[in-house]
C-alpha cells in the first residue's frame, strides 16, 4: 500500500492511470529501483521450460535478476534465484550455507555437517554434499540453509559465490554482499558437472586422507566484489599465513583428518582448514566438539573477534550462496 500510494502520485505526473485502476500492473522494488511489471510477466516465469537460468536467459530472453521456476530432468519443478547480470549472467542459485548458531556444534541447523552431534561413527554426517536431499526456500536462503534440485540436476561448467549478510531480502542480495566471485575456466567439466558429482569423487568424510596431500581441487576465481587481500582479511588472522586468496577449494582436510567441503575464496596451504573452510564431515576430533558445524571453527577465539583463529563478524554472519552456470550450448 505504501508503494502504491507513492507510485500513484508519481504516475499521475505522467498521466498514467493510478494503480487501483490498472489491476494487471504490479510495482516491485528491485535493489533501489521501482519497476513496473505486468502480473502476466511474473506468471510467465512459471511457464518457461528451462533446466537452469542460462536457458531462461538464452531461450526466453529474460535479463532481470529475480525468482524463476525451473524444471528437473525428471519433471520436477522448483523456484530459485537467477543472477542474470554477473559476467554475462545465467547463474542459477542452487544452495546456501548458513550458520544459525556458531555455539551449537553439529546440532540442529548444521545441515552441511551434522545435526546429530560430532561422532566418529558417523563419518559423513548428514551427507548432503553428495545426496539428493533438498531443504529451505529461495527467499530464506540468507536466513537458513537452502538446497534445491539444481544442485544435482544441472550440468554446469562454472560456479559463482556470493557472501550475503544473514536475513537480507532477495532483492538486496547483490548490493548487500560482502564478497562475490566466479570461476571462468569451466572446471566443472572435469568433475562431473556439479558439486553432487564432485563430492562423489571427493567424499566429505572423516578419515579419508591427510591434509594437503589428499585435498580436492583449488580453482582460480575472478572477483566481482573484493580481491585477494580483502578475502584474507575476512578470515582469521592466524590462518593468514596458510591461505592464499583468489581460489575456491573443495574437500580440504585438516590436521586431524576431518574433511571440510568448501574453502570460499582461498586455497589452503596448511592443515588448520577448519577456520576458513565451511561445511564438512560428521567428526572433527580436535577439541571435540568445538570445530564441528557448518561454519566449523570460525569462532575459535571468540565470536566475531577477528583475533587468533576467529573470523570476522561479517564473515561469521553471512550466508554463502552457491551458483552454477550451465555449459554453453553449441
Ligand atoms: O585450529 C587451532 C588449533 O589447531 C591450534 O589452536 O589455540 O591450541 O594453538 P591452539
Ligand atoms: Ca546451517
Ligand atoms: Ca587445527
Short mmCIF file of N, CA and C in Angstrom, two decimals, residues 172-232:
data_model
loop_
_atom_site.label_atom_id
_atom_site.label_comp_id
_atom_site.label_asym_id
_atom_site.label_seq_id
_atom_site.Cartn_x
_atom_site.Cartn_y
_atom_site.Cartn_z
N UNK A 172 17.91 -7.44 -2.30
CA UNK A 172 19.09 -6.68 -1.87
C UNK A 172 20.37 -7.51 -1.85
N UNK A 173 20.27 -8.80 -2.20
CA UNK A 173 21.45 -9.66 -2.08
C UNK A 173 22.66 -9.08 -2.80
N UNK A 174 22.44 -8.69 -4.03
CA UNK A 174 23.57 -8.26 -4.86
C UNK A 174 24.29 -7.07 -4.23
N UNK A 175 23.52 -6.08 -3.80
CA UNK A 175 24.14 -4.88 -3.22
C UNK A 175 24.71 -5.11 -1.84
N UNK A 176 24.07 -6.00 -1.07
CA UNK A 176 24.48 -6.20 0.32
C UNK A 176 25.69 -7.12 0.45
N UNK A 177 25.99 -7.89 -0.59
CA UNK A 177 27.05 -8.90 -0.50
C UNK A 177 28.37 -8.30 -0.02
N UNK A 178 29.12 -9.09 0.73
CA UNK A 178 30.44 -8.63 1.18
C UNK A 178 31.55 -9.18 0.28
N UNK A 179 31.24 -10.22 -0.46
CA UNK A 179 32.21 -10.77 -1.41
C UNK A 179 31.44 -11.51 -2.50
N UNK A 180 31.87 -11.34 -3.75
CA UNK A 180 31.27 -12.07 -4.88
C UNK A 180 32.38 -12.42 -5.85
N UNK A 181 32.32 -13.63 -6.37
CA UNK A 181 33.33 -14.03 -7.36
C UNK A 181 32.78 -15.18 -8.19
N UNK A 182 33.46 -15.50 -9.29
CA UNK A 182 33.06 -16.65 -10.09
C UNK A 182 34.29 -17.31 -10.70
N UNK A 183 34.12 -18.53 -11.14
CA UNK A 183 35.19 -19.21 -11.89
C UNK A 183 34.91 -18.98 -13.38
N UNK A 184 35.95 -19.07 -14.19
CA UNK A 184 35.72 -18.86 -15.63
C UNK A 184 36.48 -19.87 -16.50
N UNK A 185 36.96 -20.94 -15.86
CA UNK A 185 37.76 -21.91 -16.64
C UNK A 185 37.02 -23.21 -16.91
N UNK A 186 35.70 -23.22 -16.65
CA UNK A 186 34.88 -24.39 -16.96
C UNK A 186 35.35 -25.64 -16.21
N UNK A 187 35.81 -25.40 -14.97
CA UNK A 187 36.43 -26.52 -14.22
C UNK A 187 35.48 -27.67 -13.96
N UNK A 188 34.16 -27.38 -13.89
CA UNK A 188 33.24 -28.48 -13.53
C UNK A 188 33.17 -29.57 -14.60
N UNK A 189 33.60 -29.26 -15.82
CA UNK A 189 33.71 -30.31 -16.84
C UNK A 189 34.57 -31.48 -16.34
N UNK A 190 35.57 -31.15 -15.54
CA UNK A 190 36.50 -32.18 -15.06
C UNK A 190 35.95 -32.97 -13.88
N UNK A 191 34.86 -32.47 -13.27
CA UNK A 191 34.39 -33.08 -12.02
C UNK A 191 32.92 -33.50 -12.11
N UNK A 192 32.44 -33.79 -13.31
CA UNK A 192 31.11 -34.34 -13.44
C UNK A 192 29.99 -33.33 -13.62
N UNK A 193 30.31 -32.04 -13.66
CA UNK A 193 29.29 -31.04 -13.99
C UNK A 193 28.58 -30.39 -12.83
N UNK A 194 28.82 -30.83 -11.62
CA UNK A 194 28.21 -30.15 -10.46
C UNK A 194 28.85 -30.65 -9.17
N UNK A 195 28.44 -30.03 -8.05
CA UNK A 195 29.06 -30.38 -6.77
C UNK A 195 28.64 -31.78 -6.31
N UNK A 196 27.41 -32.15 -6.66
CA UNK A 196 26.94 -33.50 -6.30
C UNK A 196 27.93 -34.55 -6.83
N UNK A 197 28.35 -34.38 -8.08
CA UNK A 197 29.31 -35.32 -8.69
C UNK A 197 30.71 -35.13 -8.11
N UNK A 198 31.11 -33.86 -7.97
CA UNK A 198 32.46 -33.59 -7.46
C UNK A 198 32.66 -34.24 -6.09
N UNK A 199 31.62 -34.12 -5.24
CA UNK A 199 31.78 -34.67 -3.89
C UNK A 199 31.58 -36.19 -3.84
N UNK A 200 31.16 -36.78 -4.94
CA UNK A 200 31.25 -38.24 -5.02
C UNK A 200 32.69 -38.67 -5.28
N UNK A 201 33.40 -37.88 -6.07
CA UNK A 201 34.82 -38.18 -6.31
C UNK A 201 35.68 -37.82 -5.10
N UNK A 202 35.24 -36.79 -4.37
CA UNK A 202 35.99 -36.34 -3.18
C UNK A 202 35.04 -36.36 -1.98
N UNK A 203 34.80 -37.51 -1.38
CA UNK A 203 33.82 -37.60 -0.30
C UNK A 203 34.17 -36.69 0.89
N UNK A 204 33.13 -36.03 1.39
CA UNK A 204 33.29 -35.19 2.57
C UNK A 204 33.07 -36.10 3.77
N UNK A 205 34.16 -36.74 4.16
CA UNK A 205 34.06 -37.83 5.14
C UNK A 205 35.28 -37.81 6.05
N UNK A 206 35.07 -38.12 7.33
CA UNK A 206 36.19 -38.19 8.26
C UNK A 206 37.12 -39.33 7.88
N UNK A 207 38.42 -39.05 7.97
CA UNK A 207 39.44 -40.10 7.82
C UNK A 207 39.56 -40.69 6.40
N UNK A 208 39.39 -39.83 5.40
CA UNK A 208 39.61 -40.32 4.03
C UNK A 208 40.98 -39.93 3.49
N UNK A 209 41.75 -39.19 4.27
CA UNK A 209 43.07 -38.81 3.78
C UNK A 209 43.73 -37.80 4.71
N UNK A 210 44.86 -37.30 4.25
CA UNK A 210 45.66 -36.39 5.07
C UNK A 210 45.60 -34.97 4.52
N UNK A 211 45.88 -34.00 5.39
CA UNK A 211 45.81 -32.59 4.96
C UNK A 211 46.82 -32.34 3.84
N UNK A 212 46.47 -31.42 2.99
CA UNK A 212 47.22 -31.03 1.79
C UNK A 212 47.34 -32.14 0.75
N UNK A 213 47.91 -33.30 1.12
CA UNK A 213 48.16 -34.31 0.08
C UNK A 213 46.87 -34.88 -0.50
N UNK A 214 45.79 -34.95 0.27
CA UNK A 214 44.55 -35.55 -0.25
C UNK A 214 43.42 -34.53 -0.44
N UNK A 215 43.77 -33.25 -0.43
CA UNK A 215 42.73 -32.25 -0.67
C UNK A 215 42.16 -32.36 -2.08
N UNK A 216 40.91 -31.91 -2.24
CA UNK A 216 40.33 -31.80 -3.58
C UNK A 216 40.91 -30.60 -4.30
N UNK A 217 40.33 -30.26 -5.46
CA UNK A 217 40.90 -29.20 -6.28
C UNK A 217 40.75 -27.79 -5.70
N UNK A 218 41.69 -26.91 -6.06
CA UNK A 218 41.59 -25.47 -5.82
C UNK A 218 41.53 -24.80 -7.18
N UNK A 219 40.51 -23.99 -7.39
CA UNK A 219 40.26 -23.40 -8.71
C UNK A 219 40.41 -21.88 -8.63
N UNK A 220 41.15 -21.27 -9.55
CA UNK A 220 41.29 -19.81 -9.55
C UNK A 220 39.93 -19.12 -9.79
N UNK A 221 39.75 -17.96 -9.17
CA UNK A 221 38.49 -17.24 -9.31
C UNK A 221 38.73 -15.83 -9.87
N UNK A 222 37.64 -15.27 -10.39
CA UNK A 222 37.64 -13.87 -10.85
C UNK A 222 36.73 -13.13 -9.88
N UNK A 223 37.23 -12.08 -9.25
CA UNK A 223 36.41 -11.35 -8.28
C UNK A 223 35.41 -10.41 -8.95
N UNK A 224 34.16 -10.44 -8.47
CA UNK A 224 33.16 -9.46 -8.88
C UNK A 224 32.99 -8.41 -7.79
N UNK A 225 33.33 -8.76 -6.57
CA UNK A 225 33.37 -7.81 -5.45
C UNK A 225 34.42 -8.32 -4.47
N UNK A 226 35.42 -7.50 -4.19
CA UNK A 226 36.50 -7.91 -3.30
C UNK A 226 37.74 -8.25 -4.09
N UNK A 227 38.78 -8.68 -3.38
CA UNK A 227 40.03 -9.09 -4.03
C UNK A 227 40.76 -10.07 -3.11
N UNK A 228 41.93 -10.50 -3.52
CA UNK A 228 42.67 -11.50 -2.74
C UNK A 228 42.93 -11.03 -1.31
N UNK A 229 43.28 -9.76 -1.17
CA UNK A 229 43.61 -9.25 0.15
C UNK A 229 42.37 -9.13 1.03
N UNK A 230 41.28 -8.59 0.47
CA UNK A 230 40.07 -8.43 1.29
C UNK A 230 39.54 -9.81 1.70
N UNK A 231 39.77 -10.82 0.85
CA UNK A 231 39.36 -12.18 1.21
C UNK A 231 40.12 -12.66 2.43
N UNK A 232 41.43 -12.50 2.40
CA UNK A 232 42.23 -12.93 3.56
C UNK A 232 41.81 -12.19 4.82
#
